mmCIF file of C-alpha atoms (C1' of nucleotides) in Angstrom:
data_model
loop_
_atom_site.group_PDB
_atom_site.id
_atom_site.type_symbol
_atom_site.label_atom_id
_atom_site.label_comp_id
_atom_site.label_asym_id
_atom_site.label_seq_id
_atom_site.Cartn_x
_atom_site.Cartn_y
_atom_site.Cartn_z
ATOM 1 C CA UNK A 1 0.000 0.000 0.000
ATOM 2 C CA UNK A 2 3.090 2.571 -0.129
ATOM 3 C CA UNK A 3 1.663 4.103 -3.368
ATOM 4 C CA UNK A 4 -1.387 5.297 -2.175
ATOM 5 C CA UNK A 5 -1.374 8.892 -1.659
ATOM 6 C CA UNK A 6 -1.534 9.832 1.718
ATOM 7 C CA UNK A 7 1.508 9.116 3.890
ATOM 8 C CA UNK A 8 -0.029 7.992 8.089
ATOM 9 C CA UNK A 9 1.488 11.059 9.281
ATOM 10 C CA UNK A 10 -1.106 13.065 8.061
ATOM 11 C CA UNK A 11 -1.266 15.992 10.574
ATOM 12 C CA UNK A 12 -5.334 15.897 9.705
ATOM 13 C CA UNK A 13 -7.236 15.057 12.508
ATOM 14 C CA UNK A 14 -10.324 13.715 10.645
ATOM 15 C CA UNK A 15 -7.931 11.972 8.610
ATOM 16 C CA UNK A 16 -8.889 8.056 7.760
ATOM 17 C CA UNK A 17 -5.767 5.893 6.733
ATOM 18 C CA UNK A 18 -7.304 4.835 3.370
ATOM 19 C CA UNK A 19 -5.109 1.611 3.432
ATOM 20 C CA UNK A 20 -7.231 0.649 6.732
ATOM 21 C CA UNK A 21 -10.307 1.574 5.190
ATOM 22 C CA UNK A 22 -10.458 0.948 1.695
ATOM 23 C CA UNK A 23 -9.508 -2.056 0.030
ATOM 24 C CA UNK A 24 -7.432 -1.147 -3.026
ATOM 25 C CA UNK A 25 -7.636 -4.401 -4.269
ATOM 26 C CA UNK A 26 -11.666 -3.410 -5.476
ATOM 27 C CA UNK A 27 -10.073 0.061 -6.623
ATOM 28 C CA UNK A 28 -12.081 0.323 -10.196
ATOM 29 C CA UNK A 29 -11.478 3.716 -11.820
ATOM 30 C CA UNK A 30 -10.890 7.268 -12.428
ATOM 31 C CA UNK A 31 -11.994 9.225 -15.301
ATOM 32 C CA UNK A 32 -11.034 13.104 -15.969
ATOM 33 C CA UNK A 33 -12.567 14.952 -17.843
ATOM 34 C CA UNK A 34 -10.137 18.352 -18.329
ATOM 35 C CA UNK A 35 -12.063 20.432 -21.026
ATOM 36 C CA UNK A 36 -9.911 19.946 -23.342
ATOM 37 C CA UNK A 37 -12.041 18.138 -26.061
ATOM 38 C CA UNK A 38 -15.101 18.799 -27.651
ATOM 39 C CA UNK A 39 -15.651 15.010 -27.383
ATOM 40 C CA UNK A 40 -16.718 13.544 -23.404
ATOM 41 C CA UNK A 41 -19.124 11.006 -22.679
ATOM 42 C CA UNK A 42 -21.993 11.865 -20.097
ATOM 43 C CA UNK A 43 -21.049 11.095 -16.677
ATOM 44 C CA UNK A 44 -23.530 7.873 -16.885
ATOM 45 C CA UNK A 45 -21.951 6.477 -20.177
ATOM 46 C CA UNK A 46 -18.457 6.777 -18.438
ATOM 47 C CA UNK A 47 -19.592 5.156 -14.946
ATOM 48 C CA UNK A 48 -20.926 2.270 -17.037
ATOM 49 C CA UNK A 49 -18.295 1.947 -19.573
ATOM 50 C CA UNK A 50 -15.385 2.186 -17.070
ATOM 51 C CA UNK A 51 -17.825 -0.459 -14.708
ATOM 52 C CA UNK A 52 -18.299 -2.499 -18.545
ATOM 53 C CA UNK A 53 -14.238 -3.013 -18.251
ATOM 54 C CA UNK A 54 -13.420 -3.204 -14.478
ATOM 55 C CA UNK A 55 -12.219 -6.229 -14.359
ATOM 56 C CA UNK A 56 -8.838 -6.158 -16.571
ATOM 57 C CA UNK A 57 -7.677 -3.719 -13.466
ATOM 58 C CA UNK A 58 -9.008 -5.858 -10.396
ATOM 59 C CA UNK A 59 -5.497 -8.142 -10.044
ATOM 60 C CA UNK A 60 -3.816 -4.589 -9.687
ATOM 61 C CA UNK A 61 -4.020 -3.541 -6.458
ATOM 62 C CA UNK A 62 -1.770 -0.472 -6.676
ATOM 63 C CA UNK A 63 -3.267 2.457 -8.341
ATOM 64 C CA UNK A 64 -0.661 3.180 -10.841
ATOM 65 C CA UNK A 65 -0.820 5.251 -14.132
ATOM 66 C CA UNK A 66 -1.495 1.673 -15.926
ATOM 67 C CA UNK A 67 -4.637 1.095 -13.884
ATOM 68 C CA UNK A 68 -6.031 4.509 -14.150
ATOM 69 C CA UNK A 69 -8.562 4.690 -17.226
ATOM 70 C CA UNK A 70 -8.583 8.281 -18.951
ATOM 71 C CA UNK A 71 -11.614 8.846 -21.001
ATOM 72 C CA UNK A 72 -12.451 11.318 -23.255
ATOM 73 C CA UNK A 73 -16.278 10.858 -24.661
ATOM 74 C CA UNK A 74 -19.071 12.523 -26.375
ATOM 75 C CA UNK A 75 -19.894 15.817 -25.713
ATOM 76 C CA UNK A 76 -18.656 18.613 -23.545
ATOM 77 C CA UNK A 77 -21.470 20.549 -22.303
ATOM 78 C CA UNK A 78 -18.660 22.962 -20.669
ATOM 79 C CA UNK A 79 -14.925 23.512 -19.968
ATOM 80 C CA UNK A 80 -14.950 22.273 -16.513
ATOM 81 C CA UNK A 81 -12.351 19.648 -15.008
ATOM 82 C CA UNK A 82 -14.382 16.453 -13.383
ATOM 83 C CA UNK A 83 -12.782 13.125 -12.155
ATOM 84 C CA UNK A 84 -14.355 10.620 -10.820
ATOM 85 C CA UNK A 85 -13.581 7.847 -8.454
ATOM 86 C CA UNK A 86 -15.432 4.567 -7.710
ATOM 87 C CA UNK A 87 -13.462 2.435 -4.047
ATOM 88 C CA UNK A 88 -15.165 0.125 -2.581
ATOM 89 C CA UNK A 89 -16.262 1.651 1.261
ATOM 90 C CA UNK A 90 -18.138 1.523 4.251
ATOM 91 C CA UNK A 91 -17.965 5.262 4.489
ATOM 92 C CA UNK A 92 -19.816 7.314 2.125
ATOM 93 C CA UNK A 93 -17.391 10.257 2.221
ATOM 94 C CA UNK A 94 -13.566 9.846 1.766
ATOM 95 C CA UNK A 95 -11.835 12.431 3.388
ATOM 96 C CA UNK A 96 -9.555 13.767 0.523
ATOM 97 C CA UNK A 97 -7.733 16.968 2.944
ATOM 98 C CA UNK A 98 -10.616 19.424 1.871
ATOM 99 C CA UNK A 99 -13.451 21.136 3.556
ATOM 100 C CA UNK A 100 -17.036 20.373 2.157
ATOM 101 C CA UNK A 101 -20.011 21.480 2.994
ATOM 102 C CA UNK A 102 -22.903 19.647 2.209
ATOM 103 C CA UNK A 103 -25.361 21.229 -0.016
ATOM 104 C CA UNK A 104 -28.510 18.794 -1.549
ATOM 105 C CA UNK A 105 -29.173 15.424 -1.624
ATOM 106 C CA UNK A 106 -31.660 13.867 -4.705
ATOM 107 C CA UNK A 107 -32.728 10.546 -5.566
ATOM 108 C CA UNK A 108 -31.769 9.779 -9.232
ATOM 109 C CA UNK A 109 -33.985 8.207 -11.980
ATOM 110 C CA UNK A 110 -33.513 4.186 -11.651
ATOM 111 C CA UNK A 111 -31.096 4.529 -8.506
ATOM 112 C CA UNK A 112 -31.468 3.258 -5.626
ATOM 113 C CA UNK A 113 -28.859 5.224 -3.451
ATOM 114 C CA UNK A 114 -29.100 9.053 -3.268
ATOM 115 C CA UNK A 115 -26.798 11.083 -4.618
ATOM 116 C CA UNK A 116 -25.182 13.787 -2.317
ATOM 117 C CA UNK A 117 -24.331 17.438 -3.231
ATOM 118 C CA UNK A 118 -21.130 19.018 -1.764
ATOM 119 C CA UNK A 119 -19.258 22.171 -2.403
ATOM 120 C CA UNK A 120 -15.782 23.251 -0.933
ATOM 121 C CA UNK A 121 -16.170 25.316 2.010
ATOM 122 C CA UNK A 122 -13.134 27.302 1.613
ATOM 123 C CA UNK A 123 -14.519 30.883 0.216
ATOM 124 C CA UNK A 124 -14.322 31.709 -3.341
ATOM 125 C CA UNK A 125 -13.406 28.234 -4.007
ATOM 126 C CA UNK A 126 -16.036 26.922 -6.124
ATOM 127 C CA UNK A 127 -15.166 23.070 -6.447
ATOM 128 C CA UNK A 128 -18.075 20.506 -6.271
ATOM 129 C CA UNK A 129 -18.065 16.913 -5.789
ATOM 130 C CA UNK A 130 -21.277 14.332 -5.673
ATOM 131 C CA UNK A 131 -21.141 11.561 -3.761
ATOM 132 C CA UNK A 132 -23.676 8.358 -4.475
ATOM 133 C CA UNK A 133 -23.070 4.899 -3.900
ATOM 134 C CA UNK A 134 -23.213 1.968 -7.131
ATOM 135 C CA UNK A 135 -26.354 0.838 -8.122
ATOM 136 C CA UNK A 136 -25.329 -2.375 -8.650
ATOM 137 C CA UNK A 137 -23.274 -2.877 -6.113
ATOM 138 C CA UNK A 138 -23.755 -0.375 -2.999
ATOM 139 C CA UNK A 139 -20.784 -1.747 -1.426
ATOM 140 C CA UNK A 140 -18.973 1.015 -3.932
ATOM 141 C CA UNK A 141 -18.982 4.764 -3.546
ATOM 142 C CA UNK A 142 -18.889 6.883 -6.579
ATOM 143 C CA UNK A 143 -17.299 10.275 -6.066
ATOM 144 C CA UNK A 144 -16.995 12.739 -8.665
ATOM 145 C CA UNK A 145 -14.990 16.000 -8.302
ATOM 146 C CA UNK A 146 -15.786 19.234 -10.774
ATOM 147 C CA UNK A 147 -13.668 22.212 -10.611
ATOM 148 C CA UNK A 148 -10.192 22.756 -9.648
ATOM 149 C CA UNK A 149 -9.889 24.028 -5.944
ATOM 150 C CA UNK A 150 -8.132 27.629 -6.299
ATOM 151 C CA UNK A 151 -6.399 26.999 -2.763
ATOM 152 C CA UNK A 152 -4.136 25.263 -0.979
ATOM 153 C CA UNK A 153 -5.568 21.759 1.161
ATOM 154 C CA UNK A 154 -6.160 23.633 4.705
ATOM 155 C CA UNK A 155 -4.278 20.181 5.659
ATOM 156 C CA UNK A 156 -1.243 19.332 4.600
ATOM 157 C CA UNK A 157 -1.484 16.428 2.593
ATOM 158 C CA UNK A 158 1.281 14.150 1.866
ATOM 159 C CA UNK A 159 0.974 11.885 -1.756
ATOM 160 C CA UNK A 160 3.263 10.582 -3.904
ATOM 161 C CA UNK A 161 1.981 9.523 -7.191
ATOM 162 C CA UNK A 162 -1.895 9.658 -6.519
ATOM 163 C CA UNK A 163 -2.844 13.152 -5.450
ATOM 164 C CA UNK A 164 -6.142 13.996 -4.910
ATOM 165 C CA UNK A 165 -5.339 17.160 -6.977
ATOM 166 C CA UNK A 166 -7.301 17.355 -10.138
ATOM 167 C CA UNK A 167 -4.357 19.049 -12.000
ATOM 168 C CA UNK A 168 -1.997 16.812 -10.917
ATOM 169 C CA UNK A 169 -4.842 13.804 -11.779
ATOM 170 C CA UNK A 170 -4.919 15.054 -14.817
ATOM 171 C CA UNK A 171 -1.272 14.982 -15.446
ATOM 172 C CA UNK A 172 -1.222 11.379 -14.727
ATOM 173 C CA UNK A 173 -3.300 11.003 -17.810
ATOM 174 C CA UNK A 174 -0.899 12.993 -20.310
ATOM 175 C "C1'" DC B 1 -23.254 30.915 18.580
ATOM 176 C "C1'" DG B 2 -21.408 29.771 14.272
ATOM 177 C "C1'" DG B 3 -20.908 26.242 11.008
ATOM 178 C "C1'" DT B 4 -23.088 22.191 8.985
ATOM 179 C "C1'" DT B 5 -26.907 19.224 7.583
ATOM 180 C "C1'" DT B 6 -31.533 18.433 6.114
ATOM 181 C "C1'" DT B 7 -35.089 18.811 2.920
ATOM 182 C "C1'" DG B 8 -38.803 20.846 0.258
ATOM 183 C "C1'" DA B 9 -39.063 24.321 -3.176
ATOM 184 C "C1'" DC B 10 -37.317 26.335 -7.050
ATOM 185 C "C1'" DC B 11 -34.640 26.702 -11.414
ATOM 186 C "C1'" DT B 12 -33.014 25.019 -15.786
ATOM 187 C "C1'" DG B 13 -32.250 22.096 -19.678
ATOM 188 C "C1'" DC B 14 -34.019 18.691 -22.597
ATOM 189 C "C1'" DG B 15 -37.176 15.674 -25.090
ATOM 190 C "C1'" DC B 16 -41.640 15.160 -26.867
ATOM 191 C "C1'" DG C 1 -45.740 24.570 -24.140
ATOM 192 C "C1'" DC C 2 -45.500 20.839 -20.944
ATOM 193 C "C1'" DG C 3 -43.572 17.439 -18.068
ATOM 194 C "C1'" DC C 4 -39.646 15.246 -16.255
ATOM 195 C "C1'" DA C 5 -35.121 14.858 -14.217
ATOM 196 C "C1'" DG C 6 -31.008 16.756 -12.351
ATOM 197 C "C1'" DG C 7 -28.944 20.408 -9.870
ATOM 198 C "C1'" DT C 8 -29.151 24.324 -6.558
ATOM 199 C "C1'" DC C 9 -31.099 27.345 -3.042
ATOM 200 C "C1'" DA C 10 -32.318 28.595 1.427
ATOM 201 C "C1'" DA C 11 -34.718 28.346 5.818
ATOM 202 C "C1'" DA C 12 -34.984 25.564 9.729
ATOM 203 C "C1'" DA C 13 -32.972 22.159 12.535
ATOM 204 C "C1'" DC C 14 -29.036 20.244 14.418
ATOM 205 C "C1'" DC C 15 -24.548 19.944 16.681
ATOM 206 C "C1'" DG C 16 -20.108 20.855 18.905
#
DNA sequence: CGGTTTTGACCTGCGC
DNA sequence: GCGCAGGTCAAAACCG
């Protein structure tokens, strides 16, 4: 587990030690989305074409640049970064060194799980994630980030080649 | 008491 | 234009 991100002497004290929580081995995905094409699937058609080929990363516990799957897919409806992740967790939110603040909460057309609304509490930062857990298998919690935080994490967060960083995400997909 | 969560209402985009 | 679905707002409740 020494290439996940976040190093146990994370000065955070909300901090959860992903490797005791998580189990990498059921890590699935990432997309990002960085605005840079004209072409990007919906977030739907990724979640279920990413879930379509999950398997060909499940024997790879360590998320790595060759388990990561970039997409690019059908239409951008605006220039905004996204990237989403899908662990498998009892915990509904992973605590990625950010503040949120919870904003809405909606059931979603043929879902079973609600999907949670949450914006970054730091002011003037105007990053969004949503949080919902798999249809098909609840046991999984998708997160999806939009937005690039314009701040530094009010904790200092130690990673080596996973950050939680959408920028730096993105640069693992270059 | 201030920040966060809850939740119904409201807004907006899209398909018909 | 209408209805539906997803996303956001905002007031009240909650909590440390």
């Amino acid at each position: 587990m020494e290439n996940f991100p976040y190093s146990s002497s994370n000065p955070n004290p909300n901090f959860i030690d992903a490797s005791e929580n998580f189990d990498l081995s059921d890590y699935n995905y990432l997309f990002v989305d960085d605005g840079s094409s004209d072409d990007f699937l919906s977030q739907n058609e990724i979640v279920q074409s990413v879930s379509d080929s999950s398997g060909s990363y499940s024997n790879n516990p360590t998320p790595t640049s060759h388990n990561i799957k970039c997409m690019k897919g059908v239409k951008r409806v605006d220039a905004k970064s996204r990237v989403a992740f899908r662990f498998r967790s009892d915990l509904e939110v992973l605590d990625d060194g950010f503040k949120w603040r919870k904003y809405g909460k909606k059931m979603v057309k043929n879902r079973s799980n609600p999907r949670n609304y949450y914006k970054c509490s730091s002011g003037g930062c105007n990053v969004k994630k949503r949080v919902e857990r798999d249809n098909e298998d609840s046991t999984y919690v998708i997160t999806t980030y939009e937005g690039i935080h314009n701040h530094e994490s009010p904790y200092v967060i130690h990673y080596t080649q996973f950050p939680p960083n959408n920028s730096a995400l993105h640069n693992l997909c270059l």
